[in-house]
Amino acid sequence: MDLSETLKNLIQNQSELEECVQNLNIHVKETFLQCYNSCFVTTNKFDDTLKLKADSVIDYLQDELNTGHWSEVLLHTRQAFTSASFIKALIVLNHPEENVQEALNCLDLGLLLGAPLCANSNLLTQSASLLTSTLHVTDSLELRIHKRKTLNCGNDSFENLRRLEVKTLNCPTLEEFNKAYYITQIPVKLKECMEHWPACTKWLDLNYLLKVAGSRTVPIELGSHYTDENWTQKLMSLKDFINNHYLGNADTIGYLAQHNLFDQISELRNDICIPDYCALSRNYDDSCEPDINAWFGPEGTVSPLHFDPKDNLLAQVYGTKQILLFSPNDSECLYPHEDKLLFNTAQVDPYKPDLERFPKFLSATVYKCLLEPGEMLFMPLKWWHHVTALDKSFSVSFWWK
Ligand SMILES: O=C(O)CCC(=O)C(=O)O
């Protein structure tokens, strides 16, 4: 069976692919239907214009997705993009010069910008896994563990600050964690909670990551950190990221940061486990799954001082991170940005505080924590954190409410 037929067999409900474009402009809808029908209805010979037609639908929808604020993009536009990405992948596979990598790129774009359909919720993820398994990985890499970088800016800036330690516990029971840390919203480091994760051994082998994900498209943050004026984001294959930014000597630091890699690549999702602690909730109606994000990068990545709206368990698969924490009670001492988009980010750089501009910083209390492989850090919601990777590092965060 050819690949496009194999992908079609993954469809749970074919009419949903067509229904989700109903709200589009009539011309785009017509073009979409020509593409759709070429995949499912007509059996005549290959029409060379189909790829261009599929491209025009994708381009139109991408413009719609890029207009206005991302949070205001309509769900049906994102679902239409998912459907159009799938149809384009089928068309690319039907082309006489079948190009599996190009079809995979279409599916990844659909996964990154689209929204899951209802009856076909896993269609793109499953299709992309299937195509990945047909691609041959030829490169072979060794994970080069470098000596840990020392932070050459650290200590002096903290000399005058009150310091407290983040406590460490060995795999506490749910009850212990709940009573002493979750309810009271105090950070704590947890050891021996992730030894059963396949990721802790499998991800040390870069060839494994390349095999299951090397040809997949991922968003990479470029620049020393997200508040830097030269900071930008770029889509690239994980393989290019690994070769150029993770192992290579690219001029710009690259970071696969805060990306839900696990909904995109199910093989990697199978290598991690949601910690039981994420089942705790202060809100009995809220039974949502945690938001799971990957943080994968070379030594020296920095996430500037910021806070998040949910409780967080940051799990360190490998590499070491230095984390500074500040309580929400110290917010005033950290000078949050006034800009609406950066309200959760501090103006003060805790490693190089400008005390003339930010004198109250000296009244803050800092909690310093070294997060090593196999450890998790509980960061309660609204706790400020600054994170620096001292080595090449792979972490997974679980945000939950
Ligand atoms: O690991 C990092 O660089 C940042 C992690 C973080 O900010 C988070 O998990 O919320």
XYZ file of C-alpha atoms and ligand atoms in Angstrom:
411
model
C 0.000 0.000 0.000
C 1.357 3.446 -0.813
C 1.919 5.986 1.940
C -1.033 8.229 1.118
C -3.369 5.213 1.374
C -1.763 4.247 4.692
C -2.361 7.769 6.009
C -5.975 7.713 4.811
C -6.510 4.556 6.847
C -5.752 6.574 9.974
C -8.801 8.794 9.414
C -11.553 8.158 11.950
C -14.159 10.407 10.430
C -13.608 11.599 6.875
C -16.455 14.115 6.740
C -14.903 16.095 9.610
C -11.995 17.031 7.313
C -14.460 18.702 4.969
C -16.823 20.112 7.571
C -14.158 22.122 9.332
C -13.608 24.363 6.288
C -17.294 25.338 6.029
C -16.721 28.823 7.445
C -13.976 29.763 5.018
C -14.351 32.259 2.217
C -16.158 30.660 -0.744
C -13.172 30.691 -3.127
C -10.818 29.163 -0.609
C -13.441 26.572 0.253
C -13.830 25.658 -3.411
C -10.092 25.296 -3.867
C -9.914 23.194 -0.723
C -12.704 20.948 -2.042
C -10.875 20.392 -5.318
C -7.854 19.241 -3.334
C -9.979 17.147 -0.972
C -11.878 15.492 -3.837
C -8.648 14.671 -5.612
C -7.636 12.644 -2.553
C -10.926 10.862 -1.916
C -13.298 11.066 -4.830
C -11.719 11.301 -8.261
C -9.471 8.595 -9.528
C -8.291 10.291 -12.729
C -4.690 10.844 -13.421
C -2.507 13.139 -11.466
C -3.253 16.865 -11.792
C -0.084 18.915 -11.610
C -1.862 22.023 -10.332
C -3.106 20.395 -7.141
C -0.017 21.128 -5.103
C -0.261 24.811 -6.030
C -3.930 24.812 -5.069
C -3.174 23.188 -1.722
C -0.411 25.776 -1.199
C -2.825 28.615 -1.881
C -5.245 27.297 0.780
C -2.395 26.900 3.270
C -1.069 30.414 2.482
C -4.520 31.952 2.913
C -5.032 30.228 6.256
C -1.535 31.113 7.445
C -2.290 34.780 6.771
C -5.481 34.439 8.810
C -3.543 32.786 11.638
C -0.960 35.557 11.633
C -3.496 38.379 11.812
C -4.126 39.840 15.256
C -3.197 38.297 18.577
C -2.707 34.517 18.610
C -5.166 34.081 21.498
C -7.889 35.664 19.342
C -7.502 33.313 16.377
C -10.734 31.366 15.927
C -10.700 27.672 16.698
C -12.338 26.833 13.377
C -9.553 28.626 11.469
C -6.957 26.551 13.279
C -8.927 23.349 12.683
C -9.289 24.227 8.995
C -5.496 24.626 8.922
C -5.109 21.139 10.431
C -7.373 19.657 7.788
C -5.685 21.551 4.931
C -2.245 20.442 6.176
C -3.345 16.817 6.115
C -4.830 17.139 2.618
C -1.672 18.825 1.374
C 0.442 16.013 2.831
C -1.700 13.488 0.904
C -1.262 15.487 -2.296
C 2.511 15.680 -1.805
C 2.619 11.905 -1.286
C 0.491 11.338 -4.400
C 2.830 13.416 -6.504
C 4.944 11.358 -8.923
C 8.018 12.637 -7.095
C 6.698 11.510 -3.742
C 8.526 13.546 -1.117
C 8.055 12.130 2.349
C 10.059 14.895 4.044
C 7.896 17.576 2.416
C 4.720 15.771 3.508
C 6.127 15.521 7.034
C 6.865 19.267 7.035
C 3.204 19.952 6.094
C 2.001 17.778 8.968
C 4.347 19.481 11.434
C 3.177 22.923 10.382
C -0.385 21.685 10.901
C 0.570 20.428 14.361
C 2.357 23.660 15.287
C -0.251 26.133 14.053
C -3.462 24.148 13.775
C -5.755 22.834 16.501
C -6.670 19.176 16.993
C -9.865 18.037 15.299
C -12.485 16.250 17.388
C -13.116 12.821 15.859
C -9.653 12.843 14.236
C -7.824 14.193 17.265
C -4.581 12.247 16.666
C -4.596 12.199 12.888
C -1.627 14.489 12.313
C 0.454 13.075 15.178
C -0.061 9.496 13.999
C 0.522 10.375 10.350
C 3.759 12.190 11.199
C 5.023 9.248 13.286
C 4.294 6.908 10.450
C 6.141 9.021 7.896
C 9.078 9.488 10.288
C 9.436 5.723 10.609
C 9.942 5.435 6.844
C 12.795 7.958 6.744
C 16.315 6.657 7.140
C 18.619 8.349 9.582
C 22.137 8.312 8.262
C 23.956 10.539 10.733
C 25.507 9.140 13.835
C 26.361 11.448 16.706
C 27.858 11.086 20.097
C 26.480 13.013 23.019
C 29.433 15.114 24.015
C 29.180 15.993 27.658
C 31.098 19.173 28.235
C 32.476 20.304 31.533
C 29.980 22.303 33.465
C 30.134 25.996 32.830
C 30.619 28.148 35.892
C 28.535 31.253 36.174
C 31.053 34.049 36.164
C 28.604 36.687 37.259
C 26.835 35.094 40.159
C 27.943 35.495 43.629
C 28.698 39.137 44.232
C 25.282 40.314 43.235
C 23.765 38.175 45.977
C 26.158 39.024 48.724
C 23.820 41.498 50.328
C 20.635 39.576 49.724
C 18.983 37.368 52.304
C 19.378 33.787 51.041
C 17.268 30.787 51.845
C 17.702 27.230 50.777
C 15.265 25.195 48.767
C 14.697 21.997 50.758
C 15.244 18.599 49.130
C 13.036 15.553 49.701
C 13.414 11.983 48.489
C 10.234 11.016 46.700
C 7.733 12.257 49.328
C 4.264 10.736 49.555
C 1.450 12.727 47.988
C 0.206 13.565 51.439
C 3.585 14.863 52.656
C 4.062 16.956 49.541
C 0.527 18.273 49.690
C 0.658 19.298 53.333
C 4.145 20.763 53.536
C 4.624 22.297 50.080
C 1.607 22.292 47.793
C -0.969 23.806 50.136
C 1.577 26.181 51.634
C 3.007 27.029 48.172
C 6.648 26.585 49.124
C 9.223 25.475 46.535
C 10.925 22.143 47.070
C 13.345 19.917 45.189
C 12.321 16.289 44.744
C 14.759 13.442 44.175
C 14.154 9.848 43.062
C 10.808 10.592 41.441
C 11.696 10.052 37.806
C 14.078 7.119 37.779
C 11.490 5.012 35.960
C 11.292 7.444 33.026
C 12.657 5.858 29.832
C 13.738 9.405 28.862
C 16.462 9.390 31.556
C 18.396 6.755 29.622
C 17.057 6.977 26.080
C 17.512 10.723 25.573
C 21.197 10.553 26.503
C 21.682 8.971 23.100
C 21.386 11.724 20.525
C 20.994 9.110 17.815
C 17.746 8.058 19.429
C 16.453 11.638 19.403
C 17.542 11.978 15.781
C 15.818 8.739 14.831
C 12.442 9.526 16.376
C 12.463 13.295 15.878
C 15.414 14.484 13.757
C 13.307 15.194 10.680
C 10.536 16.944 12.609
C 10.057 20.701 12.476
C 10.343 22.496 15.824
C 10.314 26.157 16.929
C 13.688 27.398 18.136
C 14.300 30.567 20.137
C 17.369 32.387 18.848
C 19.150 34.976 20.976
C 20.590 35.145 24.435
C 17.151 35.334 26.087
C 13.593 36.381 25.273
C 13.917 39.934 26.566
C 16.969 40.587 24.362
C 16.212 42.957 21.498
C 17.808 40.617 18.921
C 15.779 37.654 20.117
C 13.703 35.856 17.497
C 12.116 32.487 16.756
C 12.631 30.201 13.785
C 11.222 26.887 12.619
C 13.856 24.271 11.758
C 14.301 20.522 11.837
C 15.424 19.083 15.151
C 18.418 17.651 13.295
C 19.540 21.121 12.126
C 19.011 22.467 15.629
C 21.158 19.673 17.107
C 23.915 20.042 14.513
C 24.110 23.828 14.458
C 23.054 25.052 17.876
C 23.282 22.129 20.265
C 26.561 20.596 19.102
C 27.786 23.170 16.627
C 29.216 26.593 16.995
C 26.433 28.755 15.624
C 26.920 32.436 16.455
C 23.526 32.662 18.079
C 22.423 30.584 21.023
C 19.423 28.418 20.149
C 16.910 26.986 22.598
C 13.995 24.651 22.044
C 12.040 26.282 24.830
C 8.549 25.968 26.215
C 7.388 23.808 23.345
C 4.814 21.071 23.646
C 6.985 18.554 21.855
C 5.059 15.702 23.378
C 1.707 16.286 21.697
C 3.664 16.625 18.476
C 5.888 13.536 18.803
C 4.175 10.638 20.531
C 7.384 8.544 20.760
C 8.846 11.173 23.108
C 5.598 11.408 25.091
C 5.941 7.682 25.804
C 9.352 8.298 27.405
C 8.049 10.528 30.207
C 5.461 10.112 32.970
C 3.192 12.748 34.474
C 4.231 13.018 38.147
C 1.497 11.916 40.567
C 1.856 15.264 42.375
C 0.157 16.925 39.390
C -3.085 15.232 40.461
C -3.289 17.594 43.447
C -5.654 20.463 42.919
C -7.058 23.329 44.928
C -9.968 23.434 42.565
C -12.099 20.302 42.612
C -13.720 21.049 39.234
C -10.422 21.242 37.476
C -9.387 17.870 36.186
C -7.317 19.097 33.236
C -4.117 17.386 32.172
C -0.978 19.424 32.869
C 0.631 21.507 30.107
C 3.801 19.606 29.293
C 6.680 21.465 27.668
C 10.187 20.593 26.524
C 13.266 22.738 27.268
C 16.178 21.373 25.244
C 19.356 23.310 24.616
C 23.107 23.781 24.911
C 24.901 25.129 27.955
C 24.280 28.807 28.614
C 20.585 29.102 27.785
C 18.877 31.627 30.028
C 15.223 32.057 30.907
C 15.084 35.552 32.429
C 13.394 36.206 35.767
C 9.639 35.675 35.305
C 6.645 33.955 36.876
C 3.932 31.701 35.440
C 0.209 31.389 36.124
C 0.296 27.725 37.165
C 2.108 25.447 39.584
C 5.117 23.874 37.953
C 7.219 20.767 38.351
C 10.391 21.214 36.323
C 11.944 17.784 35.747
C 15.617 17.578 34.775
C 16.259 14.661 32.415
C 19.934 15.506 31.948
C 22.312 18.414 32.414
C 22.315 20.835 35.345
C 20.452 24.099 35.724
C 21.016 26.887 38.195
C 17.715 28.341 39.322
C 17.064 31.453 41.376
C 13.651 31.757 42.966
C 11.901 34.719 44.550
C 8.598 34.693 46.381
C 5.543 36.526 44.959
C 5.760 38.661 48.113
C 8.972 40.140 46.711
C 7.437 41.167 43.371
C 7.901 44.839 44.094
C 11.638 44.328 44.632
C 11.959 42.764 41.170
C 10.386 45.587 39.150
C 7.992 43.770 36.787
C 7.911 45.280 33.275
C 5.104 47.760 32.757
C 4.504 46.565 29.204
C 1.308 44.434 29.016
C 3.048 41.561 27.254
C 5.926 41.343 29.731
C 3.999 41.965 32.964
C 5.273 38.599 34.312
C 8.937 39.389 33.583
C 11.254 41.323 35.915
C 13.284 44.300 34.765
C 16.043 43.549 37.222
C 18.670 41.014 36.184
C 19.498 39.188 39.424
C 23.047 38.434 38.228
C 23.773 42.050 37.272
C 21.303 44.179 39.193
C 21.368 47.872 38.393
C 20.924 49.034 41.969
C 20.571 52.667 41.025
C 17.480 51.900 38.989
C 16.286 48.992 41.110
C 17.315 49.727 44.711
C 14.528 47.649 46.283
C 16.181 44.536 44.864
C 18.406 44.530 47.942
C 15.352 43.788 50.109
C 14.490 40.598 48.212
C 15.174 37.092 49.484
C 16.737 34.713 46.976
C 16.363 30.937 46.959
C 19.165 29.338 44.998
C 18.863 25.827 43.657
C 21.024 23.576 41.512
C 18.786 21.180 39.611
C 20.671 18.051 38.619
C 19.771 15.076 36.421
C 16.880 13.060 37.827
C 15.627 15.891 40.077
C 12.400 17.871 39.932
C 11.797 21.343 41.266
C 8.364 22.373 42.493
C 7.833 26.054 41.669
C 4.466 27.231 42.989
C 2.443 29.543 40.774
C 3.556 33.164 40.696
C 6.974 32.314 42.153
C 9.601 34.199 40.174
C 12.324 32.063 38.593
C 15.511 32.680 36.629
C 16.973 29.603 34.942
C 20.476 29.118 33.494
C 21.650 25.860 31.906
C 25.148 25.021 33.126
C 25.434 22.066 30.715
C 23.717 20.781 27.665
C 20.346 20.115 29.119
C 16.928 18.573 28.581
C 14.133 19.444 31.006
C 10.405 18.821 30.958
C 7.975 21.122 32.733
C 4.524 20.199 33.979
C 2.265 23.165 34.621
C -0.977 22.424 36.341
C -3.778 24.149 38.197
O 14.252 25.724 32.020
C 14.097 26.882 31.654
O 14.912 27.482 30.915
C 12.877 27.663 32.102
C 11.805 26.813 32.705
C 10.603 27.629 33.055
O 10.625 28.835 33.083
C 9.351 26.961 33.384
O 9.315 25.723 33.427
O 8.357 27.675 33.622
